[in-house]
Coordinates of C-alpha atoms and ligand atoms in Angstrom, one line a residue:
M1 CA -15.0 -107.3 -165.7
S2 CA -13.7 -108.8 -162.5
V3 CA -10.9 -111.2 -161.7
K4 CA -12.7 -114.5 -162.0
Y5 CA -13.1 -117.0 -164.7
I6 CA -16.2 -116.3 -166.9
P7 CA -16.5 -118.5 -170.0
I8 CA -16.8 -116.6 -173.3
I9 CA -19.8 -114.3 -173.4
W10 CA -21.6 -114.9 -176.6
N11 CA -23.9 -112.5 -178.5
P12 CA -25.5 -112.9 -181.9
F13 CA -22.8 -110.8 -183.6
K14 CA -20.0 -113.1 -182.2
T15 CA -21.9 -116.2 -183.3
K16 CA -22.4 -114.8 -186.8
Y17 CA -18.8 -113.7 -186.9
D18 CA -17.6 -117.2 -185.9
V19 CA -19.9 -119.0 -188.3
I20 CA -18.5 -116.9 -191.2
F21 CA -15.0 -117.5 -190.1
A22 CA -15.6 -121.3 -189.7
L23 CA -17.0 -121.3 -193.2
F24 CA -13.9 -119.5 -194.4
V25 CA -11.6 -122.1 -192.8
V26 CA -13.6 -125.1 -194.1
L27 CA -13.7 -123.6 -197.7
Y28 CA -9.9 -122.9 -197.6
L29 CA -9.0 -126.4 -196.3
T30 CA -11.4 -128.2 -198.6
G31 CA -10.2 -126.1 -201.6
F32 CA -6.5 -126.5 -200.9
I33 CA -6.7 -130.3 -200.2
S34 CA -8.9 -130.9 -203.3
I35 CA -6.8 -128.9 -205.7
S36 CA -3.5 -130.4 -204.3
M37 CA -5.0 -133.9 -204.7
Y38 CA -6.1 -133.2 -208.2
L39 CA -2.9 -131.6 -209.3
Y40 CA -0.5 -134.0 -207.5
P41 CA -2.2 -137.3 -207.0
Q42 CA 1.1 -138.7 -206.0
L43 CA 1.5 -136.3 -203.1
I44 CA 0.9 -138.1 -199.8
I45 CA -2.1 -136.8 -197.7
D46 CA 0.2 -136.0 -194.8
T47 CA 2.2 -133.5 -196.8
I48 CA -1.1 -131.9 -198.1
I49 CA -2.4 -131.6 -194.6
I50 CA 0.8 -130.0 -193.3
R51 CA 0.8 -127.5 -196.2
S52 CA -2.9 -126.7 -196.1
F53 CA -3.0 -125.9 -192.4
G54 CA 0.3 -124.1 -192.5
T55 CA -0.7 -121.8 -195.4
L56 CA -4.1 -121.1 -193.8
A57 CA -2.5 -120.2 -190.5
I58 CA -0.1 -117.7 -192.2
L59 CA -3.1 -116.1 -194.1
I60 CA -5.1 -115.7 -190.8
L61 CA -2.0 -114.3 -189.0
H62 CA -1.8 -111.6 -191.7
I63 CA -5.5 -110.8 -191.3
I64 CA -5.1 -110.6 -187.5
L65 CA -2.1 -108.2 -187.8
A66 CA -3.9 -106.1 -190.4
I67 CA -7.2 -105.6 -188.5
G68 CA -5.7 -103.4 -185.8
P69 CA -4.2 -100.7 -188.0
L70 CA -7.0 -101.0 -190.5
S71 CA -9.6 -100.1 -187.8
R72 CA -7.4 -97.2 -186.6
I73 CA -7.3 -95.9 -190.2
N74 CA -11.0 -96.5 -190.9
K75 CA -13.6 -97.1 -188.2
S76 CA -15.8 -99.3 -190.4
F77 CA -13.3 -102.2 -189.8
L78 CA -14.2 -102.2 -186.1
P79 CA -16.7 -105.0 -186.4
I80 CA -13.9 -107.3 -187.6
L81 CA -11.6 -106.1 -184.7
Y82 CA -14.4 -106.9 -182.2
N83 CA -13.8 -110.6 -182.3
R84 CA -10.1 -110.7 -183.1
R85 CA -9.3 -112.9 -180.1
H86 CA -11.5 -115.7 -181.5
L87 CA -9.4 -115.4 -184.7
G88 CA -6.2 -115.6 -182.7
V89 CA -7.3 -118.8 -180.8
S90 CA -8.6 -120.4 -184.0
M91 CA -5.4 -119.6 -185.8
F92 CA -3.5 -121.3 -182.9
L93 CA -5.6 -124.4 -183.3
I94 CA -5.0 -124.4 -187.0
V95 CA -1.3 -123.9 -186.7
S96 CA -1.2 -126.7 -184.0
V97 CA -2.3 -129.2 -186.7
H98 CA 0.6 -128.0 -188.9
A99 CA 3.1 -128.0 -186.0
V100 CA 2.2 -131.2 -184.2
Y101 CA 1.8 -133.1 -187.5
S102 CA 5.1 -131.9 -188.7
I103 CA 6.9 -132.7 -185.5
I104 CA 5.5 -136.2 -185.3
F105 CA 5.8 -136.9 -189.1
F106 CA 9.4 -135.6 -189.6
H107 CA 10.8 -136.0 -186.1
G108 CA 8.9 -138.9 -184.6
Y109 CA 8.9 -142.7 -185.0
G110 CA 12.7 -142.8 -184.7
V111 CA 15.5 -143.4 -182.2
N112 CA 15.2 -140.0 -180.5
N113 CA 12.4 -138.1 -178.8
P114 CA 10.8 -135.9 -181.6
L115 CA 11.7 -132.7 -179.7
Y116 CA 15.3 -133.8 -179.2
N117 CA 15.5 -134.7 -182.9
L118 CA 14.1 -131.3 -183.8
F119 CA 17.0 -129.5 -182.2
T120 CA 19.8 -132.0 -182.9
A121 CA 19.1 -133.6 -186.3
N122 CA 20.1 -130.6 -188.5
T123 CA 22.9 -128.7 -186.7
H124 CA 23.9 -126.3 -189.4
Y125 CA 23.1 -123.3 -187.2
E126 CA 26.1 -121.4 -188.7
S127 CA 24.6 -121.3 -192.2
L128 CA 21.6 -119.4 -193.5
T129 CA 21.3 -121.7 -196.5
F130 CA 21.2 -124.9 -194.5
F131 CA 19.7 -123.4 -191.3
P132 CA 17.3 -125.7 -189.4
F133 CA 14.2 -123.7 -190.3
Q134 CA 11.9 -125.9 -188.3
I135 CA 13.2 -124.5 -185.1
L136 CA 12.1 -121.0 -186.1
G137 CA 8.6 -122.4 -186.6
F138 CA 8.7 -124.1 -183.3
F139 CA 9.5 -120.9 -181.3
A140 CA 6.8 -119.1 -183.3
Y141 CA 4.4 -121.8 -182.2
L142 CA 5.4 -121.5 -178.6
I143 CA 4.7 -117.8 -178.7
L144 CA 1.3 -118.3 -180.3
M145 CA 0.5 -121.0 -177.7
V146 CA 1.3 -118.6 -174.8
M147 CA -0.9 -115.9 -176.5
A148 CA -3.8 -118.3 -177.1
F149 CA -3.7 -119.7 -173.5
T150 CA -3.5 -116.2 -172.0
S151 CA -6.1 -114.6 -174.3
H152 CA -9.0 -114.9 -171.8
D153 CA -9.9 -111.9 -169.7
F154 CA -8.9 -113.8 -166.6
W155 CA -5.3 -113.4 -167.6
L156 CA -5.8 -109.8 -168.6
N157 CA -7.1 -109.0 -165.2
F158 CA -4.6 -111.2 -163.4
L159 CA -1.5 -109.8 -165.2
S160 CA -2.9 -106.2 -165.5
P161 CA -3.8 -104.8 -169.0
K162 CA -0.4 -103.1 -169.3
V163 CA 1.6 -106.3 -168.8
W164 CA -0.9 -108.4 -170.8
K165 CA -0.8 -105.9 -173.7
A166 CA 3.0 -105.8 -173.7
M167 CA 3.1 -109.6 -173.5
H168 CA 0.8 -109.9 -176.5
M169 CA 3.1 -107.6 -178.6
I170 CA 5.3 -110.6 -179.0
V171 CA 3.0 -111.6 -181.8
Y172 CA 5.3 -109.5 -183.9
I173 CA 8.3 -111.7 -182.9
A174 CA 6.2 -114.8 -183.8
Y175 CA 5.4 -113.2 -187.2
G176 CA 9.1 -112.5 -187.9
L177 CA 9.9 -116.1 -187.0
V178 CA 7.1 -117.4 -189.2
I179 CA 8.4 -115.4 -192.2
M180 CA 12.0 -116.8 -191.7
H181 CA 10.6 -120.3 -191.2
V182 CA 8.9 -120.1 -194.6
V183 CA 11.7 -118.3 -196.4
L184 CA 14.5 -120.7 -195.2
G185 CA 12.2 -123.7 -195.5
I186 CA 9.7 -124.4 -198.2
I187 CA 10.5 -121.3 -200.3
Q188 CA 14.2 -122.3 -200.4
Y189 CA 13.2 -125.8 -201.3
E190 CA 10.6 -124.9 -204.0
N191 CA 12.9 -122.2 -205.3
S192 CA 9.7 -120.3 -206.4
P193 CA 9.8 -116.6 -207.0
I194 CA 6.0 -116.6 -206.9
L195 CA 5.8 -118.0 -203.4
F196 CA 8.5 -115.6 -202.3
S197 CA 6.6 -112.6 -203.9
L198 CA 3.3 -113.6 -202.1
L199 CA 5.0 -113.7 -198.7
F200 CA 6.8 -110.4 -199.5
L201 CA 3.5 -108.8 -200.5
G202 CA 2.0 -109.9 -197.2
L203 CA 4.9 -108.5 -195.2
V204 CA 4.8 -105.2 -197.1
T205 CA 1.0 -104.9 -196.5
I206 CA 1.4 -105.4 -192.8
L207 CA 4.3 -103.0 -192.5
S208 CA 2.5 -100.3 -194.6
L209 CA -0.7 -100.5 -192.6
H210 CA 1.3 -100.2 -189.3
I211 CA 3.3 -97.3 -190.7
I212 CA 0.2 -95.4 -192.0
S213 CA -1.8 -95.9 -188.8
G214 CA 1.3 -95.1 -186.6
Y215 CA 2.0 -91.9 -188.6
K216 CA -1.6 -90.8 -188.1
E217 CA -1.3 -91.3 -184.4
Y218 CA 2.1 -89.6 -184.3
K219 CA 0.8 -86.5 -186.3
F220 CA -2.1 -86.2 -183.8
D221 CA 0.1 -86.4 -180.8
K222 CA 2.6 -83.9 -182.2
K223 CA -0.1 -81.2 -182.7
K224 CA 0.9 -78.1 -180.8
S225 CA -1.4 -77.4 -177.9
I226 CA -2.6 -73.9 -177.0
T227 CA -2.8 -73.0 -173.4
D228 CA -4.4 -70.1 -171.5
H229 CA -2.8 -68.1 -168.7
M230 CA -3.6 -70.8 -166.1
G231 CA -2.0 -73.5 -168.2
W232 CA -5.4 -75.1 -169.2
V233 CA -5.2 -76.6 -172.7
Y234 CA -7.6 -75.6 -175.5
V235 CA -9.6 -78.5 -176.9
C236 CA -12.1 -77.2 -179.5
T237 CA -15.5 -75.6 -179.7
P238 CA -18.6 -77.6 -178.6
N239 CA -19.8 -77.4 -182.2
E240 CA -16.8 -79.5 -183.3
I241 CA -17.8 -82.5 -181.1
D242 CA -20.5 -84.7 -182.5
E243 CA -23.3 -85.6 -180.1
N244 CA -22.4 -88.4 -177.7
C245 CA -18.8 -88.5 -179.2
A246 CA -15.5 -87.1 -178.1
K247 CA -12.6 -84.9 -179.2
M248 CA -9.2 -86.0 -178.0
V249 CA -6.3 -83.8 -177.0
T250 CA -2.7 -84.9 -176.2
I251 CA -1.0 -83.4 -173.2
D252 CA 2.5 -84.5 -172.3
G253 CA 2.1 -87.7 -174.2
E254 CA -1.2 -88.6 -172.5
R255 CA -4.5 -88.4 -174.4
I256 CA -7.6 -87.0 -172.8
A257 CA -11.1 -87.6 -174.3
V258 CA -13.6 -84.8 -174.0
F259 CA -17.2 -86.1 -174.4
K260 CA -20.3 -84.1 -175.3
Y261 CA -23.7 -85.6 -174.3
G262 CA -26.8 -83.5 -174.3
N263 CA -25.6 -80.1 -173.2
K264 CA -22.9 -81.5 -171.0
L265 CA -19.2 -82.0 -171.4
S266 CA -16.9 -84.4 -169.4
A267 CA -13.3 -85.4 -169.8
V268 CA -11.6 -88.7 -169.0
H269 CA -8.3 -90.4 -169.6
N270 CA -8.5 -91.9 -173.1
V271 CA -7.2 -95.4 -172.2
C272 CA -9.7 -98.2 -171.6
K273 CA -8.9 -100.4 -168.7
H274 CA -9.6 -103.6 -170.6
Q275 CA -7.0 -103.6 -173.4
N276 CA -6.0 -100.0 -173.6
G277 CA -8.6 -99.3 -176.3
P278 CA -9.0 -95.6 -177.4
L279 CA -12.1 -94.4 -175.5
G280 CA -12.2 -91.1 -177.4
E281 CA -13.0 -93.1 -180.5
G282 CA -16.0 -94.7 -178.8
K283 CA -19.4 -93.3 -178.1
I284 CA -21.8 -92.6 -175.3
V285 CA -24.4 -95.4 -175.3
D286 CA -27.1 -95.7 -172.7
G287 CA -25.4 -92.8 -170.8
C288 CA -22.0 -94.6 -170.7
I289 CA -18.8 -94.0 -172.6
T290 CA -18.5 -97.2 -174.6
C291 CA -15.1 -98.5 -175.7
P292 CA -15.0 -99.1 -179.5
W293 CA -12.9 -102.2 -179.2
H294 CA -15.0 -104.6 -177.0
G295 CA -17.6 -102.4 -175.4
Y296 CA -16.4 -101.8 -171.8
Q297 CA -18.5 -98.9 -170.4
Y298 CA -17.8 -95.9 -168.1
L299 CA -19.9 -93.1 -166.6
P300 CA -18.4 -89.9 -168.2
D301 CA -18.8 -87.7 -165.1
K302 CA -17.8 -90.3 -162.5
G303 CA -14.8 -91.8 -164.2
R304 CA -15.9 -95.3 -163.3
A305 CA -17.7 -98.3 -164.8
P306 CA -21.4 -98.6 -163.8
E307 CA -22.1 -101.0 -161.0
P308 CA -21.3 -103.9 -160.4
F309 CA -18.2 -103.3 -162.4
T310 CA -15.2 -101.6 -160.8
E311 CA -12.9 -100.2 -163.5
L312 CA -11.8 -96.6 -162.8
L313 CA -10.6 -93.8 -165.0
A314 CA -8.8 -90.5 -164.3
T315 CA -11.0 -87.5 -164.8
Y316 CA -10.3 -83.9 -165.8
E317 CA -11.8 -80.5 -165.1
L318 CA -13.2 -78.6 -168.1
K319 CA -14.2 -75.0 -168.6
L320 CA -16.0 -73.2 -171.3
I321 CA -14.8 -69.7 -172.1
G322 CA -17.0 -68.2 -174.8
D323 CA -17.3 -71.1 -177.2
K324 CA -13.9 -72.5 -176.4
I325 CA -13.4 -75.7 -174.3
Y326 CA -10.3 -75.8 -172.1
V327 CA -9.1 -78.8 -170.1
N328 CA -7.0 -78.7 -166.9
P329 CA -4.0 -81.0 -167.7
K330 CA -3.8 -82.0 -164.0
A331 CA -5.6 -85.4 -163.7
F332 CA -7.9 -86.1 -160.8
P333 CA -7.4 -89.5 -159.1
E334 CA -9.2 -92.4 -160.9
G335 CA -12.9 -92.5 -160.1
T336 CA -13.1 -88.9 -159.0
A337 CA -16.6 -87.6 -159.9
I338 CA -16.5 -84.2 -161.6
E339 CA -19.6 -82.1 -162.3
P340 CA -20.1 -81.9 -166.1
T341 CA -19.5 -78.6 -167.7
T342 CA -22.8 -77.2 -169.2
I343 CA -23.1 -75.8 -172.7
P344 CA -25.4 -72.9 -172.4
S345 CA -26.6 -72.6 -176.0
E346 CA -28.3 -75.4 -178.0
E347 CA -25.7 -77.0 -180.2
T348 CA -26.3 -78.8 -183.5
K349 CA -27.0 -82.5 -182.7
L350 CA -25.2 -84.9 -184.9
D351 CA -25.4 -88.5 -184.3
T352 CA -22.5 -90.4 -185.8
D353 CA -22.5 -94.1 -186.6
F354 CA -21.0 -96.5 -184.0
F355 CA -20.6 -100.2 -183.8
I356 CA -20.1 -102.5 -180.8
G357 CA -20.8 -106.2 -181.0
W358 CA -23.4 -106.5 -178.3
L359 CA -25.5 -103.7 -179.8
G360 CA -26.0 -106.2 -182.6
K361 CA -26.6 -103.8 -185.5
I362 CA -23.8 -102.8 -187.9
P363 CA -24.4 -99.2 -189.1
N364 CA -25.1 -98.7 -192.8
S365 CA -22.0 -96.6 -193.2
Y366 CA -19.9 -99.6 -192.0
Q367 CA -21.7 -102.2 -194.0
S368 CA -20.4 -101.2 -197.4
T369 CA -16.8 -101.7 -196.2
L370 CA -17.6 -105.1 -194.8
R371 CA -19.6 -106.1 -197.8
F372 CA -16.4 -105.4 -199.9
F373 CA -13.8 -106.7 -197.4
V374 CA -15.3 -110.1 -196.3
P375 CA -16.0 -111.4 -199.8
S376 CA -12.6 -110.1 -200.9
L377 CA -11.0 -112.3 -198.3
F378 CA -12.8 -115.3 -199.6
I379 CA -11.7 -114.4 -203.2
I380 CA -8.1 -113.8 -202.1
S381 CA -8.0 -117.1 -200.3
I382 CA -9.2 -119.0 -203.5
L383 CA -6.6 -117.2 -205.6
L384 CA -3.9 -118.0 -203.0
I385 CA -4.9 -121.7 -203.1
V386 CA -4.6 -121.8 -206.9
I387 CA -1.3 -119.8 -207.0
I388 CA 0.3 -121.8 -204.1
S389 CA -0.7 -125.1 -205.5
N390 CA 0.5 -124.2 -209.0
S391 CA 3.8 -122.9 -207.7
T392 CA 4.6 -126.2 -206.0
N393 CA 7.3 -128.2 -207.8
K394 CA 6.0 -131.2 -209.6
I395 CA 6.2 -134.2 -207.3
R396 CA 7.5 -137.4 -208.9
F397 CA 5.5 -140.6 -208.7
S398 CA 6.3 -142.8 -205.7
S399 CA 4.2 -145.2 -203.8
Y400 CA 3.8 -146.8 -200.4
D401 CA 0.6 -148.6 -199.7
Y402 CA 0.4 -148.6 -195.9
Y403 CA -2.6 -150.9 -195.9
K404 CA -1.3 -153.6 -198.2
T405 CA 1.1 -156.3 -196.9
L406 CA 2.4 -158.9 -199.3
S407 CA 4.3 -162.1 -199.1
F408 CA 7.7 -162.5 -200.8
E409 CA 10.1 -165.4 -201.0
G410 CA 13.8 -165.3 -201.6
E411 CA 17.3 -165.3 -200.1
L412 CA 17.8 -163.3 -196.9
L413 CA 21.1 -161.5 -196.5
L414 CA 22.4 -159.2 -193.8
K415 CA 25.6 -157.9 -195.5
P416 CA 26.4 -155.6 -197.1
F417 CA 23.0 -154.4 -196.0
P418 CA 19.7 -156.2 -195.1
M419 CA 18.1 -157.4 -198.3
L420 CA 15.9 -160.0 -199.9
R421 CA 16.9 -161.4 -203.3
V422 CA 13.8 -162.6 -205.2
L423 CA 13.6 -164.7 -208.4
E424 CA 11.4 -162.8 -210.9
M425 CA 10.7 -162.8 -214.7
D426 CA 12.0 -160.0 -216.9
K427 CA 10.1 -158.5 -219.9
N428 CA 11.1 -161.5 -222.1
R429 CA 9.9 -164.0 -219.5
N430 CA 13.5 -164.9 -218.6
P431 CA 14.3 -165.5 -214.9
K432 CA 16.4 -162.9 -213.1
V433 CA 17.3 -162.1 -209.5
V434 CA 16.0 -158.8 -208.1
L435 CA 17.5 -157.3 -204.9
Y436 CA 15.2 -155.5 -202.5
P437 CA 16.7 -153.5 -199.6
L438 CA 14.9 -154.2 -196.4
V439 CA 13.9 -151.7 -193.8
N440 CA 11.8 -152.0 -190.6
E441 CA 8.6 -150.1 -189.7
G442 CA 9.1 -146.6 -188.4
K443 CA 12.5 -145.0 -188.9
F444 CA 14.5 -148.1 -188.3
G445 CA 16.8 -150.3 -190.3
A446 CA 16.1 -154.0 -190.6
D447 CA 19.6 -155.1 -189.4
Q448 CA 18.5 -156.3 -186.0
S449 CA 15.5 -158.3 -187.2
V450 CA 17.5 -159.9 -190.0
Q451 CA 20.4 -160.7 -187.7
A452 CA 18.2 -162.2 -185.1
F453 CA 16.6 -164.4 -187.6
L454 CA 19.8 -165.5 -189.3
S455 CA 21.5 -166.2 -186.0
Q456 CA 19.1 -169.2 -185.6
Y457 CA 20.9 -170.9 -188.5
P458 CA 24.6 -170.3 -187.8
N459 CA 25.7 -173.2 -190.0
E460 CA 23.8 -172.4 -193.1
K461 CA 25.6 -170.4 -195.7
R462 CA 22.4 -169.3 -197.5
V463 CA 19.0 -168.9 -195.9
F464 CA 15.8 -168.7 -197.9
V465 CA 12.7 -167.2 -196.4
Q466 CA 9.2 -166.0 -196.8
I467 CA 8.6 -162.5 -195.5
Q468 CA 5.6 -160.2 -194.9
A469 CA 6.4 -156.8 -196.3
K470 CA 5.0 -153.6 -197.9
I471 CA 6.4 -152.3 -201.1
I472 CA 8.0 -148.8 -201.4
E473 CA 8.7 -147.7 -205.0
R474 CA 9.9 -144.8 -207.0
D475 CA 11.2 -144.7 -210.6
G476 CA 11.1 -148.5 -210.7
Q477 CA 13.5 -148.7 -207.7
V478 CA 11.9 -150.8 -204.9
A479 CA 12.6 -151.4 -201.2
M480 CA 10.5 -153.4 -198.8
E481 CA 9.3 -152.6 -195.3
L482 CA 9.3 -155.7 -193.0
M483 CA 6.2 -156.0 -190.9
N484 CA 6.9 -155.7 -187.2
K485 CA 5.0 -158.8 -186.0
K486 CA 5.7 -162.4 -184.9
N487 CA 6.6 -164.8 -187.6
N488 CA 7.1 -162.1 -190.2
I489 CA 10.1 -164.1 -191.5
K490 CA 9.6 -167.8 -192.0
K491 CA 12.3 -170.2 -193.3
I492 CA 11.6 -172.0 -196.5
K493 CA 13.5 -174.6 -198.5
F494 CA 16.7 -173.9 -200.5
N495 CA 16.1 -172.4 -204.0
A496 CA 18.9 -173.2 -206.4
S497 CA 17.5 -170.9 -209.1
I498 CA 18.5 -167.9 -207.0
T499 CA 22.2 -167.7 -207.8
P500 CA 24.5 -166.4 -205.1
L501 CA 25.1 -162.7 -204.8
V502 CA 28.0 -161.6 -207.1
F503 CA 29.9 -158.4 -206.5
G504 CA 30.9 -156.5 -209.7
K505 CA 34.4 -155.0 -210.3
P506 CA 34.8 -151.8 -208.2
K507 CA 35.3 -148.6 -210.2
D508 CA 36.6 -145.3 -209.0
T509 CA 34.1 -142.5 -209.3
I510 CA 33.3 -138.9 -208.4
M511 CA 29.7 -137.6 -208.5
K512 CA 27.5 -134.8 -207.4
G513 CA 24.1 -135.5 -205.8
Q514 CA 22.5 -135.9 -202.4
I515 CA 22.3 -138.5 -199.6
I516 CA 18.8 -139.7 -198.9
D517 CA 17.3 -142.3 -196.8
P518 CA 15.8 -144.7 -199.3
K519 CA 12.7 -145.5 -197.2
C520 CA 11.3 -142.0 -197.4
Y521 CA 12.8 -141.1 -200.8
L522 CA 11.3 -144.1 -202.5
G523 CA 7.8 -143.4 -201.3
V524 CA 7.0 -143.3 -197.6
M525 CA 7.3 -139.5 -197.7
N526 CA 6.7 -137.4 -200.8
P527 CA 8.7 -135.3 -201.2
G528 CA 11.2 -137.3 -199.2
E529 CA 14.3 -135.2 -200.1
G530 CA 15.9 -131.8 -199.8
K531 CA 15.9 -129.4 -196.9
P532 CA 12.4 -129.8 -195.6
H533 CA 13.0 -133.5 -195.3
R534 CA 16.5 -133.3 -193.9
S535 CA 15.8 -133.9 -190.2
C536 CA 13.6 -136.9 -191.0
A537 CA 16.2 -138.4 -193.3
I538 CA 18.8 -138.0 -190.5
N539 CA 16.4 -139.6 -188.1
C540 CA 15.9 -142.6 -190.4
I541 CA 19.7 -143.0 -191.1
K542 CA 20.4 -142.7 -187.3
G543 CA 17.8 -145.5 -186.8
G544 CA 19.9 -147.8 -189.1
I545 CA 18.3 -147.4 -192.5
M546 CA 21.0 -147.7 -195.1
P547 CA 22.0 -144.3 -196.5
A548 CA 21.8 -144.0 -200.2
F549 CA 23.3 -141.5 -202.6
I550 CA 21.4 -140.4 -205.7
T551 CA 22.7 -138.5 -208.6
E552 CA 20.7 -137.4 -211.5
N553 CA 21.1 -135.5 -214.8
S554 CA 18.9 -135.1 -217.8
Q555 CA 19.9 -138.6 -219.0
A556 CA 19.9 -140.8 -216.0
K557 CA 19.3 -141.2 -212.3
N558 CA 21.3 -143.6 -210.2
Y559 CA 21.1 -145.0 -206.7
Y560 CA 24.1 -146.1 -204.6
I561 CA 23.9 -147.6 -201.1
L562 CA 26.8 -146.1 -199.1
I563 CA 29.2 -148.5 -197.3
G564 CA 32.5 -147.8 -195.6
N565 CA 35.7 -148.8 -197.3
D566 CA 36.0 -151.3 -194.5
G567 CA 32.6 -152.8 -195.4
K568 CA 31.0 -151.3 -192.2
K569 CA 28.0 -149.0 -192.0
V570 CA 28.7 -145.3 -192.3
N571 CA 25.4 -144.1 -191.0
N572 CA 26.6 -141.9 -188.2
A573 CA 29.6 -140.5 -190.1
I574 CA 27.6 -139.1 -193.0
L575 CA 24.8 -137.4 -191.0
F576 CA 26.4 -133.9 -191.5
A577 CA 25.8 -134.1 -195.3
V578 CA 22.4 -135.6 -195.6
A579 CA 19.8 -134.0 -198.0
E580 CA 22.0 -131.3 -199.3
P581 CA 24.1 -131.0 -202.4
I582 CA 27.4 -132.8 -202.1
E583 CA 30.3 -134.1 -204.2
I584 CA 31.3 -137.6 -203.3
K585 CA 34.1 -139.9 -204.4
G586 CA 34.5 -143.6 -203.9
K587 CA 34.4 -147.0 -205.5
V588 CA 31.2 -148.2 -207.2
Q589 CA 30.4 -151.8 -207.2
K590 CA 27.3 -153.4 -208.8
I591 CA 25.2 -156.0 -207.0
D592 CA 22.2 -157.3 -208.8
N593 CA 20.0 -154.3 -209.7
W594 CA 21.6 -151.9 -207.1
N595 CA 25.0 -150.3 -206.7
L596 CA 27.3 -150.0 -203.7
L597 CA 29.4 -147.0 -203.2
Y598 CA 32.4 -147.5 -200.9
I599 CA 33.5 -144.3 -199.2
D600 CA 35.7 -142.9 -196.5
A601 CA 33.0 -140.8 -194.9
K602 CA 35.4 -138.1 -193.7
A603 CA 37.5 -137.7 -196.8
S604 CA 35.0 -138.6 -199.5
I605 CA 32.3 -136.0 -199.1
K606 CA 32.5 -132.3 -200.0
R607 CA 29.5 -130.1 -199.2
L608 CA 28.4 -127.8 -202.0
S609 CA 26.2 -124.8 -201.9
Y610 CA 23.0 -124.0 -203.6
P611 CA 22.6 -123.9 -206.6
I612 CA 25.1 -126.4 -207.7
D613 CA 26.3 -127.4 -211.2
S614 CA 23.2 -127.3 -213.4
N615 CA 24.2 -130.6 -215.1
Y616 CA 23.9 -132.3 -211.7
N617 CA 20.9 -131.0 -209.9
C618 CA 21.3 -133.6 -207.1
G619 CA 17.7 -134.5 -207.3
L620 CA 17.1 -131.2 -205.3
F621 CA 15.5 -129.1 -208.0
Q622 CA 14.8 -131.6 -210.7
H623 CA 11.0 -131.7 -210.7
Ligands
FES701 S1 -10.1 -102.3 -175.0 FE1 -11.5 -103.9 -174.8 S2 -13.3 -102.8 -174.2 FE2 -11.8 -101.3 -174.3

């Protein structure tokens, strides 16, 4: 209780509390990850980790926000409130996994610093539909970080309880940001009324509990006070105060707690110096008023904490007229000792239940609530895992084996985009040339590596090579990731069986769909499309990966690599319309098993809004 750093003070109750909570966290994460892997074996583990830690953090945030009002409404929730700070810090650690993983995964490995990319990749700040929801999560994370770092009592004493408490009220801003982050992010992408209803239910629960507890407090404070001719305020009769407990009375917006202990009465200011806990809801333990929130203690007649602690409280004079207790509303300076008022006749001694962590024992009357509440949380979390997992859109098969590098031989080309043309056999064992777009590791195109290699052979019209690459595949469409190591491309001899690249006849077209980066869409990310993936796709396309357009209806799905009408790259010009529904017009030209789509980036793209024409779902809601 003094301004110096003291590591967390443990007691058996805190240890038990933390063990149960750790069990809850482990069960939730194991359950979420196992069910997701079972239901969606094609979902990459990174996405599962981001989702499991994110949903768990939201669940814990709701529990944290519910505990305060619950324990004001019903005292038997106080044992859960006792260790709320551990819940808060643990929640911050859990949300850190979600936040850091998402920032690195979606915004890292590219041309820009991940944090720069976070703010600049998606710049549709003007639109609620296309709003960069990740930024809301980022600011919520910063708030939770400040709260976690300042949660220790050192900061409480350093800043003063008033400032500290006011500062920690920003948790409600963080909560609002989290709600918007989820609504404008994953809920919009999944388009799931169930997920929306769950979040709405959580919000309504938190609001209702705060309104109910707030109304209870308001009603109490609004009670009319009765004064005698000297302006002293009537409190109650001694019989109305349980032994070692208090009755509170509000005078000019300030609460005074009148304690009865033995045949004595003392009055102190109701606000605990630790975190403004309501002392009048506490109890006298070992001769000291004991705060119900974390157990700070004060001597009732002296208005000060017992030695060696130094916290002081304002004290008040009492008088007993007949069987009526009156309090003088004029406070004495903090720490002023006041002789207790004696109750002449023997009063009925009632001893009410009280809990504080360091006492160890949870009273029987509290246990039934906890026996119901704690297992209920476990059951609710299991139900949530099942509901959330089942409300996720079906994820299509895609593959990217990070650990498997293969050798391929074929013709290497730089234009119209980096590619390897390989001779393969079709179903009927006839030879055919298959084109594989090439990308580099990370979020980079392969232009520079291919150009550097081909520049060694300026006089050769066609260059044949062996490369080391990883396969990225979705719906039978395949791209290759070149390994970033020395000699990953080796020249081999001319292969006449691979016929030169032939460009088909260009055809005017107009289509609806979305622009993706083929590396993520085909398998490096899953899902690698739509709003949650937008910033990552922009990062990839900025890094030189060829942008592709996909269009899909119930009959077919087609891929087109976007090229400028002048044959140049359009990467930077199309960033404004990546991963959202668009209408595009241009000229389609077939090359091997892929299509080119020649466009004028400025004139050819029209942004659409959600939901678009149901015949063309843009690959956004097709699952
Ligand atoms: S508010 Fe923490 S002990 Fe009183």
